[in-house]
């Protein structure tokens, strides 16, 4: 059994990790830290876990994280970068679900995240945890930068087009819609039900922190910089991301065949039949990305529809997938749950 | 492996059975019937099942249900009563998720359901599938009347009070709130999102079909007739039932201890600590009933809060629990999923 | 034109007052105070008011409230009691939408609200602003205690039964469901969309601050104390209260006729035809209470269904109705909006 | 008072017309037709209208529409084209809220709408009822083709850019999100709350009927054909459209000034301050289109955010606006309602 520690277990990615790991046959959560809730049973704060999770929150000191095999950081940005080195030194692998190690250009990271980076030396070592792109590197990594939710949906959606080099890379558009859980379990007025329900809006059009992460990922696939307009929207639902992607085709291609071939061996990417429209609920609670590719009216604009559950393939599920790879387990261990529908 | 047939797989209880059975280690779905969708892959109609369920809908004739070990009827009322006898004769066990065999008084059933009963002789044989009350009878049953969703939440909530004989049985009140999936996957205007979202209403105050079922169950527990006012409400959510129950105490009692003792050995009934308020989302997707018992201001009115997922403990999950009992499997086989929260 | 001041314009009752008063033909908002947002245009914080409301938030000092004809307090509890006397002394009438003056027994108020009362001398003068009960007193009042949202729905629902003395007054039950805006525009985790959407729960079963207010009102109607069990529930919708009321009939009566007669002249109480089930959306945005009365299966339990918009008849609309009465305007001035459906 | 008839009053555009006309000072609804509900009071089907609308549904024969001054068709596509000529011959003006007269190329219309056109001769006479483009023609029109909901949001969003000729017209993108009421009040499974709530999906990517309408409108503004990719999405909310528009700038321009100038005199188009993100709820129930224009990171991609209430500015409100223009009334008569927020 892999001994797991979770730093920051009171947010949505933390509780989702607990849900997934409770069903994992080869992992056991030894400690969940929360300074604020230390001493309280996790299942008292989250009654959905009653009967499934018996651990209590502990302070970071009590948690003895250095005795774990792997520690997940389900914390705000800026925490993992302060604590990762000590854990790595103790032989513990680290998976950061926040953004601390996602951007290789430290100056760029500091600009978007508004703080000095505490561990720039680790940025180069960290492996970007998108298994469909970096599987082999993940297997041998000590430190994983788990991708953001929007970046996962957008990169998996654009990947076959970019790798094949068949679209113009300078004017990509990613129009993305996220459920409100993407904003985290923080007391903020704009995420109150009376503010966010029965309404729809864009936000961060001038610039969102996931933009440099997506651009970096797409550029790596393309082998050269890309131009991207990224517009996130707040959607009146709990979970789910729907990315609607637009690119201009510069070479003729059988798009459906391209996508099916690229993702043929991928357990967690599902290319839908031609003409499909994936719903976010079709992946609710599951570690799956479902994709459909369209070419409306046979023109030169490709439209890709890519959906994930932001808390699973967009966060905790992908983190578990990365853990499985790092420890030589079956990649799908603990990730076989069927989406909840309706 | 138990060979399972499902009659009527296009409704919400049908697709929920498929979700649960896909994760069941000892059952295999051999056939799912639908005259309308015959020939279509189940996962084409319900993409959430892609990668988990490979079977296609078949006509009842093609389905060879008589070769199954058990057949679930996830059909409208009035179907199972026409087909159950032939299956039983072929040695197949039958679990009816509709109401055909729930009411022992056939005349009463015919009054509430507005049709003649096609198999009155089977009504006496059918076992009411509420394991917390009828576990032993279920184990040896050939034919199960799976309880309704409201009746499950209400009966489990009142059970300890009624069995202990400590409340006045003539003026019980069950104020119940259900998600819209309780109305089924039928094209009806009142269940459209623009009609049912962001609004709340009672319905069926003059009389709802679950009233006689609840009254029958409570009377059996009490050993004599009970008086019940039952008011169902349509709640703007997908899944979940919240029953708020009111009874007048006639004897002093430690209510918390009473509930904990009654449900001590029950895997699927969770008595919350004193002072709790269960949320329906705490059982979303799970076969659990969570209950809290209150006595406001120390008066003589007991208030019980009882929540279930109407599609799981209120339908498909309880049906699988009954199947497990009938076939000598672990009662929780296939039912270990952690609720999805948020 | 009546000169209106609003203290505390950043919450839901404040913005709803602004919406209603923007359409009022005989009132003009002169000042809206907010220490935090002083200097900002109201329509910048609430873009729905762009083109309708031109005023900016001001500090209490700048607001010159003593020059207004009437000041509404749309503040947390405990503010109006500190400021009302000075305004009254300046000849300004005061309508408090919070709870400071609702409970005539000051000790009782202090117990439920957890603070010392700053103006006990004013409690006796304040008129409880439920026009259907206190219309004449409201006309001549200087200080109005505007009723709470639950108390409005519950009192209007029980009123004809209690006044007529035909139900047993010692075991009334009010099972109430409220939209999340009832919790106010405060940054709190439990009201986040991912917490409150697609779920349902009771809260405050042990005791809610509206309980003494409702009991006081019903007792006044009955002429003697009443026994009441009041259970509020949080409903996944923005606006709306649905009160489901239970009482035991002790005298035969034509309930439909009783309700229609009692509310015959009331512009804002609508008794629905026998057999109806009011939806909260049927009063969305309107100052109307719609009521249906039932007697299931002809038994001795009366079930009353009473719906309001918690922000209108349950708060700002009723406050405007009170203002209209106090200033001799048509009672429905500014309150003629048609509910928004769907 | 203008005498108004409504053909087809049981759908969402019909009931919204009734809501708006109930508050219109110079119009009176004389007849509302519905074969199915003939004889029933409108307010019985739609209780939100109790106390505001007293008319009953009538059959088309009883309705004596030829005695009206104007008749609105709130019907499915294909009805108005059969009945308009007779009304026009009787001197009645006609406003069709369906699509019968929106596309000037009859063959194109027949291709997208799948039926033969019954009145091709009227297509040329019909005026496209987008007042911000066609105000003068509307004033003197006998027959109005009221624009579709998506086309209104998209055209008003693109208008200043296209008229100014500063964007490349061949690769426009309109990524649009609509509330479920846009699908109408029809009993269809995909619009049930359990299907459409808490989920998000695109639909009609291969081709949607509003595509030719938008292309026609933009081409008219541009003076030459345009290339457009239009992707509609179903959003889990009742009302509202959010159009996110993408275009490539080919000439430098002060976009904010351009938009403010173009819409300076427009009562129902509100250009938000630079950097804004309009929410659909900010126009809930109102005839307003709110627009923000962005140029992310100063690049050459313009992003326009345009929101309307699909039932008001996208249907019934715009129809009333057109009626006001046709009859020489104040353009905003009956359309002054403040949006409902929250």
mmCIF file with all atom_site columns, N, CA and C in Angstrom, chain C residues 116-171:
data_model
loop_
_atom_site.group_PDB
_atom_site.id
_atom_site.type_symbol
_atom_site.label_atom_id
_atom_site.label_alt_id
_atom_site.label_comp_id
_atom_site.label_asym_id
_atom_site.label_entity_id
_atom_site.label_seq_id
_atom_site.pdbx_PDB_ins_code
_atom_site.Cartn_x
_atom_site.Cartn_y
_atom_site.Cartn_z
_atom_site.occupancy
_atom_site.B_iso_or_equiv
_atom_site.pdbx_formal_charge
_atom_site.auth_seq_id
_atom_site.auth_comp_id
_atom_site.auth_asym_id
_atom_site.auth_atom_id
_atom_site.pdbx_PDB_model_num
ATOM 1   N N  . UNK C 1 116 ? -27.308 43.083 23.490 1.00 0.00 ? 116 UNK C N  1
ATOM 2   C CA . UNK C 1 116 ? -28.179 43.962 24.269 1.00 0.00 ? 116 UNK C CA 1
ATOM 3   C C  . UNK C 1 116 ? -28.932 44.890 23.326 1.00 0.00 ? 116 UNK C C  1
ATOM 4   N N  . UNK C 1 117 ? -30.171 45.185 23.651 1.00 0.00 ? 117 UNK C N  1
ATOM 5   C CA . UNK C 1 117 ? -30.939 46.079 22.780 1.00 0.00 ? 117 UNK C CA 1
ATOM 6   C C  . UNK C 1 117 ? -30.582 47.525 23.093 1.00 0.00 ? 117 UNK C C  1
ATOM 7   N N  . UNK C 1 118 ? -30.280 48.277 22.052 1.00 0.00 ? 118 UNK C N  1
ATOM 8   C CA . UNK C 1 118 ? -29.820 49.656 22.244 1.00 0.00 ? 118 UNK C CA 1
ATOM 9   C C  . UNK C 1 118 ? -30.950 50.656 22.377 1.00 0.00 ? 118 UNK C C  1
ATOM 10  N N  . UNK C 1 119 ? -32.144 50.252 22.057 1.00 0.00 ? 119 UNK C N  1
ATOM 11  C CA . UNK C 1 119 ? -33.254 51.213 22.105 1.00 0.00 ? 119 UNK C CA 1
ATOM 12  C C  . UNK C 1 119 ? -34.539 50.541 22.554 1.00 0.00 ? 119 UNK C C  1
ATOM 13  N N  . UNK C 1 120 ? -34.517 49.972 23.737 1.00 0.00 ? 120 UNK C N  1
ATOM 14  C CA . UNK C 1 120 ? -35.711 49.245 24.180 1.00 0.00 ? 120 UNK C CA 1
ATOM 15  C C  . UNK C 1 120 ? -36.957 50.134 24.232 1.00 0.00 ? 120 UNK C C  1
ATOM 16  N N  . UNK C 1 121 ? -36.741 51.429 24.451 1.00 0.00 ? 121 UNK C N  1
ATOM 17  C CA . UNK C 1 121 ? -37.903 52.315 24.548 1.00 0.00 ? 121 UNK C CA 1
ATOM 18  C C  . UNK C 1 121 ? -38.661 52.412 23.240 1.00 0.00 ? 121 UNK C C  1
ATOM 19  N N  . UNK C 1 122 ? -37.975 52.175 22.133 1.00 0.00 ? 122 UNK C N  1
ATOM 20  C CA . UNK C 1 122 ? -38.635 52.282 20.832 1.00 0.00 ? 122 UNK C CA 1
ATOM 21  C C  . UNK C 1 122 ? -39.403 51.009 20.451 1.00 0.00 ? 122 UNK C C  1
ATOM 22  N N  . UNK C 1 123 ? -39.084 49.920 21.119 1.00 0.00 ? 123 UNK C N  1
ATOM 23  C CA . UNK C 1 123 ? -39.713 48.650 20.732 1.00 0.00 ? 123 UNK C CA 1
ATOM 24  C C  . UNK C 1 123 ? -41.234 48.737 20.871 1.00 0.00 ? 123 UNK C C  1
ATOM 25  N N  . UNK C 1 124 ? -41.657 49.387 21.920 1.00 0.00 ? 124 UNK C N  1
ATOM 26  C CA . UNK C 1 124 ? -43.091 49.502 22.137 1.00 0.00 ? 124 UNK C CA 1
ATOM 27  C C  . UNK C 1 124 ? -43.779 50.378 21.111 1.00 0.00 ? 124 UNK C C  1
ATOM 28  N N  . UNK C 1 125 ? -43.062 51.358 20.614 1.00 0.00 ? 125 UNK C N  1
ATOM 29  C CA . UNK C 1 125 ? -43.664 52.253 19.626 1.00 0.00 ? 125 UNK C CA 1
ATOM 30  C C  . UNK C 1 125 ? -43.726 51.637 18.236 1.00 0.00 ? 125 UNK C C  1
ATOM 31  N N  . UNK C 1 126 ? -42.716 50.806 17.938 1.00 0.00 ? 126 UNK C N  1
ATOM 32  C CA . UNK C 1 126 ? -42.626 50.251 16.585 1.00 0.00 ? 126 UNK C CA 1
ATOM 33  C C  . UNK C 1 126 ? -43.882 49.469 16.225 1.00 0.00 ? 126 UNK C C  1
ATOM 34  N N  . UNK C 1 127 ? -44.325 49.637 14.993 1.00 0.00 ? 127 UNK C N  1
ATOM 35  C CA . UNK C 1 127 ? -45.487 48.896 14.502 1.00 0.00 ? 127 UNK C CA 1
ATOM 36  C C  . UNK C 1 127 ? -44.986 47.764 13.614 1.00 0.00 ? 127 UNK C C  1
ATOM 37  N N  . UNK C 1 128 ? -45.496 46.586 13.866 1.00 0.00 ? 128 UNK C N  1
ATOM 38  C CA . UNK C 1 128 ? -45.112 45.416 13.067 1.00 0.00 ? 128 UNK C CA 1
ATOM 39  C C  . UNK C 1 128 ? -45.769 45.557 11.691 1.00 0.00 ? 128 UNK C C  1
ATOM 40  N N  . UNK C 1 129 ? -44.933 45.619 10.671 1.00 0.00 ? 129 UNK C N  1
ATOM 41  C CA . UNK C 1 129 ? -45.416 46.037 9.359  1.00 0.00 ? 129 UNK C CA 1
ATOM 42  C C  . UNK C 1 129 ? -46.021 44.947 8.495  1.00 0.00 ? 129 UNK C C  1
ATOM 43  N N  . UNK C 1 130 ? -46.990 44.279 8.991  1.00 0.00 ? 130 UNK C N  1
ATOM 44  C CA . UNK C 1 130 ? -47.717 43.300 8.175  1.00 0.00 ? 130 UNK C CA 1
ATOM 45  C C  . UNK C 1 130 ? -49.084 43.911 7.866  1.00 0.00 ? 130 UNK C C  1
ATOM 46  N N  . UNK C 1 131 ? -49.208 44.538 6.705  1.00 0.00 ? 131 UNK C N  1
ATOM 47  C CA . UNK C 1 131 ? -50.405 45.338 6.431  1.00 0.00 ? 131 UNK C CA 1
ATOM 48  C C  . UNK C 1 131 ? -51.704 44.557 6.536  1.00 0.00 ? 131 UNK C C  1
ATOM 49  N N  . UNK C 1 132 ? -51.685 43.293 6.223  1.00 0.00 ? 132 UNK C N  1
ATOM 50  C CA . UNK C 1 132 ? -52.919 42.515 6.244  1.00 0.00 ? 132 UNK C CA 1
ATOM 51  C C  . UNK C 1 132 ? -53.432 42.331 7.667  1.00 0.00 ? 132 UNK C C  1
ATOM 52  N N  . UNK C 1 133 ? -52.588 42.660 8.646  1.00 0.00 ? 133 UNK C N  1
ATOM 53  C CA . UNK C 1 133 ? -52.992 42.556 10.044 1.00 0.00 ? 133 UNK C CA 1
ATOM 54  C C  . UNK C 1 133 ? -53.067 43.939 10.696 1.00 0.00 ? 133 UNK C C  1
ATOM 55  N N  . UNK C 1 134 ? -52.101 44.777 10.361 1.00 0.00 ? 134 UNK C N  1
ATOM 56  C CA . UNK C 1 134 ? -51.916 46.045 11.084 1.00 0.00 ? 134 UNK C CA 1
ATOM 57  C C  . UNK C 1 134 ? -52.079 47.287 10.221 1.00 0.00 ? 134 UNK C C  1
ATOM 58  N N  . UNK C 1 135 ? -52.897 47.233 9.215  1.00 0.00 ? 135 UNK C N  1
ATOM 59  C CA . UNK C 1 135 ? -52.924 48.325 8.248  1.00 0.00 ? 135 UNK C CA 1
ATOM 60  C C  . UNK C 1 135 ? -53.139 49.699 8.890  1.00 0.00 ? 135 UNK C C  1
ATOM 61  N N  . UNK C 1 136 ? -54.079 49.791 9.779  1.00 0.00 ? 136 UNK C N  1
ATOM 62  C CA . UNK C 1 136 ? -54.388 51.114 10.331 1.00 0.00 ? 136 UNK C CA 1
ATOM 63  C C  . UNK C 1 136 ? -53.239 51.651 11.177 1.00 0.00 ? 136 UNK C C  1
ATOM 64  N N  . UNK C 1 137 ? -52.663 50.775 11.972 1.00 0.00 ? 137 UNK C N  1
ATOM 65  C CA . UNK C 1 137 ? -51.541 51.226 12.807 1.00 0.00 ? 137 UNK C CA 1
ATOM 66  C C  . UNK C 1 137 ? -50.350 51.651 11.948 1.00 0.00 ? 137 UNK C C  1
ATOM 67  N N  . UNK C 1 138 ? -50.167 50.990 10.847 1.00 0.00 ? 138 UNK C N  1
ATOM 68  C CA . UNK C 1 138 ? -49.049 51.329 9.965  1.00 0.00 ? 138 UNK C CA 1
ATOM 69  C C  . UNK C 1 138 ? -49.221 52.730 9.398  1.00 0.00 ? 138 UNK C C  1
ATOM 70  N N  . UNK C 1 139 ? -50.441 53.069 9.037  1.00 0.00 ? 139 UNK C N  1
ATOM 71  C CA . UNK C 1 139 ? -50.698 54.386 8.434  1.00 0.00 ? 139 UNK C CA 1
ATOM 72  C C  . UNK C 1 139 ? -50.157 55.519 9.295  1.00 0.00 ? 139 UNK C C  1
ATOM 73  N N  . UNK C 1 140 ? -50.262 55.355 10.573 1.00 0.00 ? 140 UNK C N  1
ATOM 74  C CA . UNK C 1 140 ? -49.858 56.457 11.454 1.00 0.00 ? 140 UNK C CA 1
ATOM 75  C C  . UNK C 1 140 ? -48.529 56.214 12.160 1.00 0.00 ? 140 UNK C C  1
ATOM 76  N N  . UNK C 1 141 ? -47.839 55.203 11.768 1.00 0.00 ? 141 UNK C N  1
ATOM 77  C CA . UNK C 1 141 ? -46.603 54.864 12.482 1.00 0.00 ? 141 UNK C CA 1
ATOM 78  C C  . UNK C 1 141 ? -45.452 55.787 12.080 1.00 0.00 ? 141 UNK C C  1
ATOM 79  N N  . UNK C 1 142 ? -44.538 55.986 13.037 1.00 0.00 ? 142 UNK C N  1
ATOM 80  C CA . UNK C 1 142 ? -43.267 56.650 12.730 1.00 0.00 ? 142 UNK C CA 1
ATOM 81  C C  . UNK C 1 142 ? -42.181 55.604 12.462 1.00 0.00 ? 142 UNK C C  1
ATOM 82  N N  . UNK C 1 143 ? -42.314 54.451 13.096 1.00 0.00 ? 143 UNK C N  1
ATOM 83  C CA . UNK C 1 143 ? -41.277 53.428 13.068 1.00 0.00 ? 143 UNK C CA 1
ATOM 84  C C  . UNK C 1 143 ? -41.901 52.071 12.762 1.00 0.00 ? 143 UNK C C  1
ATOM 85  N N  . UNK C 1 144 ? -41.414 51.458 11.693 1.00 0.00 ? 144 UNK C N  1
ATOM 86  C CA . UNK C 1 144 ? -41.969 50.167 11.267 1.00 0.00 ? 144 UNK C CA 1
ATOM 87  C C  . UNK C 1 144 ? -40.926 49.073 11.456 1.00 0.00 ? 144 UNK C C  1
ATOM 88  N N  . UNK C 1 145 ? -41.366 47.993 12.089 1.00 0.00 ? 145 UNK C N  1
ATOM 89  C CA . UNK C 1 145 ? -40.568 46.762 12.107 1.00 0.00 ? 145 UNK C CA 1
ATOM 90  C C  . UNK C 1 145 ? -41.067 45.908 10.948 1.00 0.00 ? 145 UNK C C  1
ATOM 91  N N  . UNK C 1 146 ? -40.299 45.915 9.872  1.00 0.00 ? 146 UNK C N  1
ATOM 92  C CA . UNK C 1 146 ? -40.732 45.153 8.695  1.00 0.00 ? 146 UNK C CA 1
ATOM 93  C C  . UNK C 1 146 ? -40.561 43.656 8.989  1.00 0.00 ? 146 UNK C C  1
ATOM 94  N N  . UNK C 1 147 ? -41.577 42.859 8.703  1.00 0.00 ? 147 UNK C N  1
ATOM 95  C CA . UNK C 1 147 ? -41.520 41.440 9.089  1.00 0.00 ? 147 UNK C CA 1
ATOM 96  C C  . UNK C 1 147 ? -40.406 40.676 8.372  1.00 0.00 ? 147 UNK C C  1
ATOM 97  N N  . UNK C 1 148 ? -39.991 39.595 8.992  1.00 0.00 ? 148 UNK C N  1
ATOM 98  C CA . UNK C 1 148 ? -39.062 38.682 8.359  1.00 0.00 ? 148 UNK C CA 1
ATOM 99  C C  . UNK C 1 148 ? -39.725 37.928 7.218  1.00 0.00 ? 148 UNK C C  1
ATOM 100 N N  . UNK C 1 149 ? -38.923 37.274 6.418  1.00 0.00 ? 149 UNK C N  1
ATOM 101 C CA . UNK C 1 149 ? -39.443 36.580 5.232  1.00 0.00 ? 149 UNK C CA 1
ATOM 102 C C  . UNK C 1 149 ? -40.264 35.356 5.620  1.00 0.00 ? 149 UNK C C  1
ATOM 103 N N  . UNK C 1 150 ? -39.677 34.469 6.398  1.00 0.00 ? 150 UNK C N  1
ATOM 104 C CA . UNK C 1 150 ? -40.463 33.317 6.848  1.00 0.00 ? 150 UNK C CA 1
ATOM 105 C C  . UNK C 1 150 ? -41.714 33.770 7.608  1.00 0.00 ? 150 UNK C C  1
ATOM 106 N N  . UNK C 1 151 ? -41.578 34.707 8.546  1.00 0.00 ? 151 UNK C N  1
ATOM 107 C CA . UNK C 1 151 ? -42.778 35.122 9.286  1.00 0.00 ? 151 UNK C CA 1
ATOM 108 C C  . UNK C 1 151 ? -43.900 35.645 8.390  1.00 0.00 ? 151 UNK C C  1
ATOM 109 N N  . UNK C 1 152 ? -43.540 36.319 7.299  1.00 0.00 ? 152 UNK C N  1
ATOM 110 C CA . UNK C 1 152 ? -44.590 36.802 6.403  1.00 0.00 ? 152 UNK C CA 1
ATOM 111 C C  . UNK C 1 152 ? -45.349 35.639 5.777  1.00 0.00 ? 152 UNK C C  1
ATOM 112 N N  . UNK C 1 153 ? -44.608 34.684 5.216  1.00 0.00 ? 153 UNK C N  1
ATOM 113 C CA . UNK C 1 153 ? -45.268 33.561 4.546  1.00 0.00 ? 153 UNK C CA 1
ATOM 114 C C  . UNK C 1 153 ? -46.085 32.725 5.519  1.00 0.00 ? 153 UNK C C  1
ATOM 115 N N  . UNK C 1 154 ? -45.543 32.524 6.715  1.00 0.00 ? 154 UNK C N  1
ATOM 116 C CA . UNK C 1 154 ? -46.223 31.651 7.676  1.00 0.00 ? 154 UNK C CA 1
ATOM 117 C C  . UNK C 1 154 ? -47.450 32.338 8.278  1.00 0.00 ? 154 UNK C C  1
ATOM 118 N N  . UNK C 1 155 ? -47.300 33.597 8.659  1.00 0.00 ? 155 UNK C N  1
ATOM 119 C CA . UNK C 1 155 ? -48.434 34.283 9.284  1.00 0.00 ? 155 UNK C CA 1
ATOM 120 C C  . UNK C 1 155 ? -49.602 34.459 8.307  1.00 0.00 ? 155 UNK C C  1
ATOM 121 N N  . UNK C 1 156 ? -49.279 34.852 7.064  1.00 0.00 ? 156 UNK C N  1
ATOM 122 C CA . UNK C 1 156 ? -50.370 35.015 6.104  1.00 0.00 ? 156 UNK C CA 1
ATOM 123 C C  . UNK C 1 156 ? -51.041 33.672 5.815  1.00 0.00 ? 156 UNK C C  1
ATOM 124 N N  . UNK C 1 157 ? -50.258 32.601 5.876  1.00 0.00 ? 157 UNK C N  1
ATOM 125 C CA . UNK C 1 157 ? -50.835 31.284 5.632  1.00 0.00 ? 157 UNK C CA 1
ATOM 126 C C  . UNK C 1 157 ? -51.744 30.811 6.751  1.00 0.00 ? 157 UNK C C  1
ATOM 127 N N  . UNK C 1 158 ? -51.327 31.039 7.970  1.00 0.00 ? 158 UNK C N  1
ATOM 128 C CA . UNK C 1 158 ? -52.132 30.575 9.118  1.00 0.00 ? 158 UNK C CA 1
ATOM 129 C C  . UNK C 1 158 ? -53.271 31.536 9.491  1.00 0.00 ? 158 UNK C C  1
ATOM 130 N N  . UNK C 1 159 ? -53.127 32.780 9.113  1.00 0.00 ? 159 UNK C N  1
ATOM 131 C CA . UNK C 1 159 ? -54.012 33.846 9.611  1.00 0.00 ? 159 UNK C CA 1
ATOM 132 C C  . UNK C 1 159 ? -55.508 33.495 9.642  1.00 0.00 ? 159 UNK C C  1
ATOM 133 N N  . UNK C 1 160 ? -56.100 33.096 8.518  1.00 0.00 ? 160 UNK C N  1
ATOM 134 C CA . UNK C 1 160 ? -57.554 32.844 8.569  1.00 0.00 ? 160 UNK C CA 1
ATOM 135 C C  . UNK C 1 160 ? -57.922 31.715 9.525  1.00 0.00 ? 160 UNK C C  1
ATOM 136 N N  . UNK C 1 161 ? -57.099 30.699 9.606  1.00 0.00 ? 161 UNK C N  1
ATOM 137 C CA . UNK C 1 161 ? -57.386 29.588 10.523 1.00 0.00 ? 161 UNK C CA 1
ATOM 138 C C  . UNK C 1 161 ? -57.322 30.019 11.975 1.00 0.00 ? 161 UNK C C  1
ATOM 139 N N  . UNK C 1 162 ? -56.303 30.808 12.273 1.00 0.00 ? 162 UNK C N  1
ATOM 140 C CA . UNK C 1 162 ? -56.106 31.212 13.672 1.00 0.00 ? 162 UNK C CA 1
ATOM 141 C C  . UNK C 1 162 ? -57.171 32.220 14.099 1.00 0.00 ? 162 UNK C C  1
ATOM 142 N N  . UNK C 1 163 ? -57.386 33.200 13.244 1.00 0.00 ? 163 UNK C N  1
ATOM 143 C CA . UNK C 1 163 ? -58.415 34.196 13.585 1.00 0.00 ? 163 UNK C CA 1
ATOM 144 C C  . UNK C 1 163 ? -59.776 33.551 13.793 1.00 0.00 ? 163 UNK C C  1
ATOM 145 N N  . UNK C 1 164 ? -60.059 32.553 12.951 1.00 0.00 ? 164 UNK C N  1
ATOM 146 C CA . UNK C 1 164 ? -61.364 31.903 13.062 1.00 0.00 ? 164 UNK C CA 1
ATOM 147 C C  . UNK C 1 164 ? -61.422 30.930 14.248 1.00 0.00 ? 164 UNK C C  1
ATOM 148 N N  . UNK C 1 165 ? -60.268 30.633 14.809 1.00 0.00 ? 165 UNK C N  1
ATOM 149 C CA . UNK C 1 165 ? -60.236 29.755 15.977 1.00 0.00 ? 165 UNK C CA 1
ATOM 150 C C  . UNK C 1 165 ? -60.665 28.327 15.695 1.00 0.00 ? 165 UNK C C  1
ATOM 151 N N  . UNK C 1 166 ? -60.405 27.860 14.486 1.00 0.00 ? 166 UNK C N  1
ATOM 152 C CA . UNK C 1 166 ? -60.910 26.528 14.139 1.00 0.00 ? 166 UNK C CA 1
ATOM 153 C C  . UNK C 1 166 ? -59.847 25.436 14.134 1.00 0.00 ? 166 UNK C C  1
ATOM 154 N N  . UNK C 1 167 ? -58.621 25.799 14.481 1.00 0.00 ? 167 UNK C N  1
ATOM 155 C CA . UNK C 1 167 ? -57.597 24.740 14.569 1.00 0.00 ? 167 UNK C CA 1
ATOM 156 C C  . UNK C 1 167 ? -57.011 24.706 15.978 1.00 0.00 ? 167 UNK C C  1
ATOM 157 N N  . UNK C 1 168 ? -56.477 23.544 16.309 1.00 0.00 ? 168 UNK C N  1
ATOM 158 C CA . UNK C 1 168 ? -55.826 23.425 17.609 1.00 0.00 ? 168 UNK C CA 1
ATOM 159 C C  . UNK C 1 168 ? -54.536 24.237 17.579 1.00 0.00 ? 168 UNK C C  1
ATOM 160 N N  . UNK C 1 169 ? -54.380 25.170 18.486 1.00 0.00 ? 169 UNK C N  1
ATOM 161 C CA . UNK C 1 169 ? -53.265 26.114 18.391 1.00 0.00 ? 169 UNK C CA 1
ATOM 162 C C  . UNK C 1 169 ? -51.984 25.622 19.052 1.00 0.00 ? 169 UNK C C  1
ATOM 163 N N  . UNK C 1 170 ? -51.982 24.445 19.585 1.00 0.00 ? 170 UNK C N  1
ATOM 164 C CA . UNK C 1 170 ? -50.818 24.042 20.376 1.00 0.00 ? 170 UNK C CA 1
ATOM 165 C C  . UNK C 1 170 ? -49.820 23.173 19.635 1.00 0.00 ? 170 UNK C C  1
ATOM 166 N N  . UNK C 1 171 ? -50.152 22.708 18.448 1.00 0.00 ? 171 UNK C N  1
ATOM 167 C CA . UNK C 1 171 ? -49.220 21.847 17.708 1.00 0.00 ? 171 UNK C CA 1
ATOM 168 C C  . UNK C 1 171 ? -49.169 22.212 16.244 1.00 0.00 ? 171 UNK C C  1
#
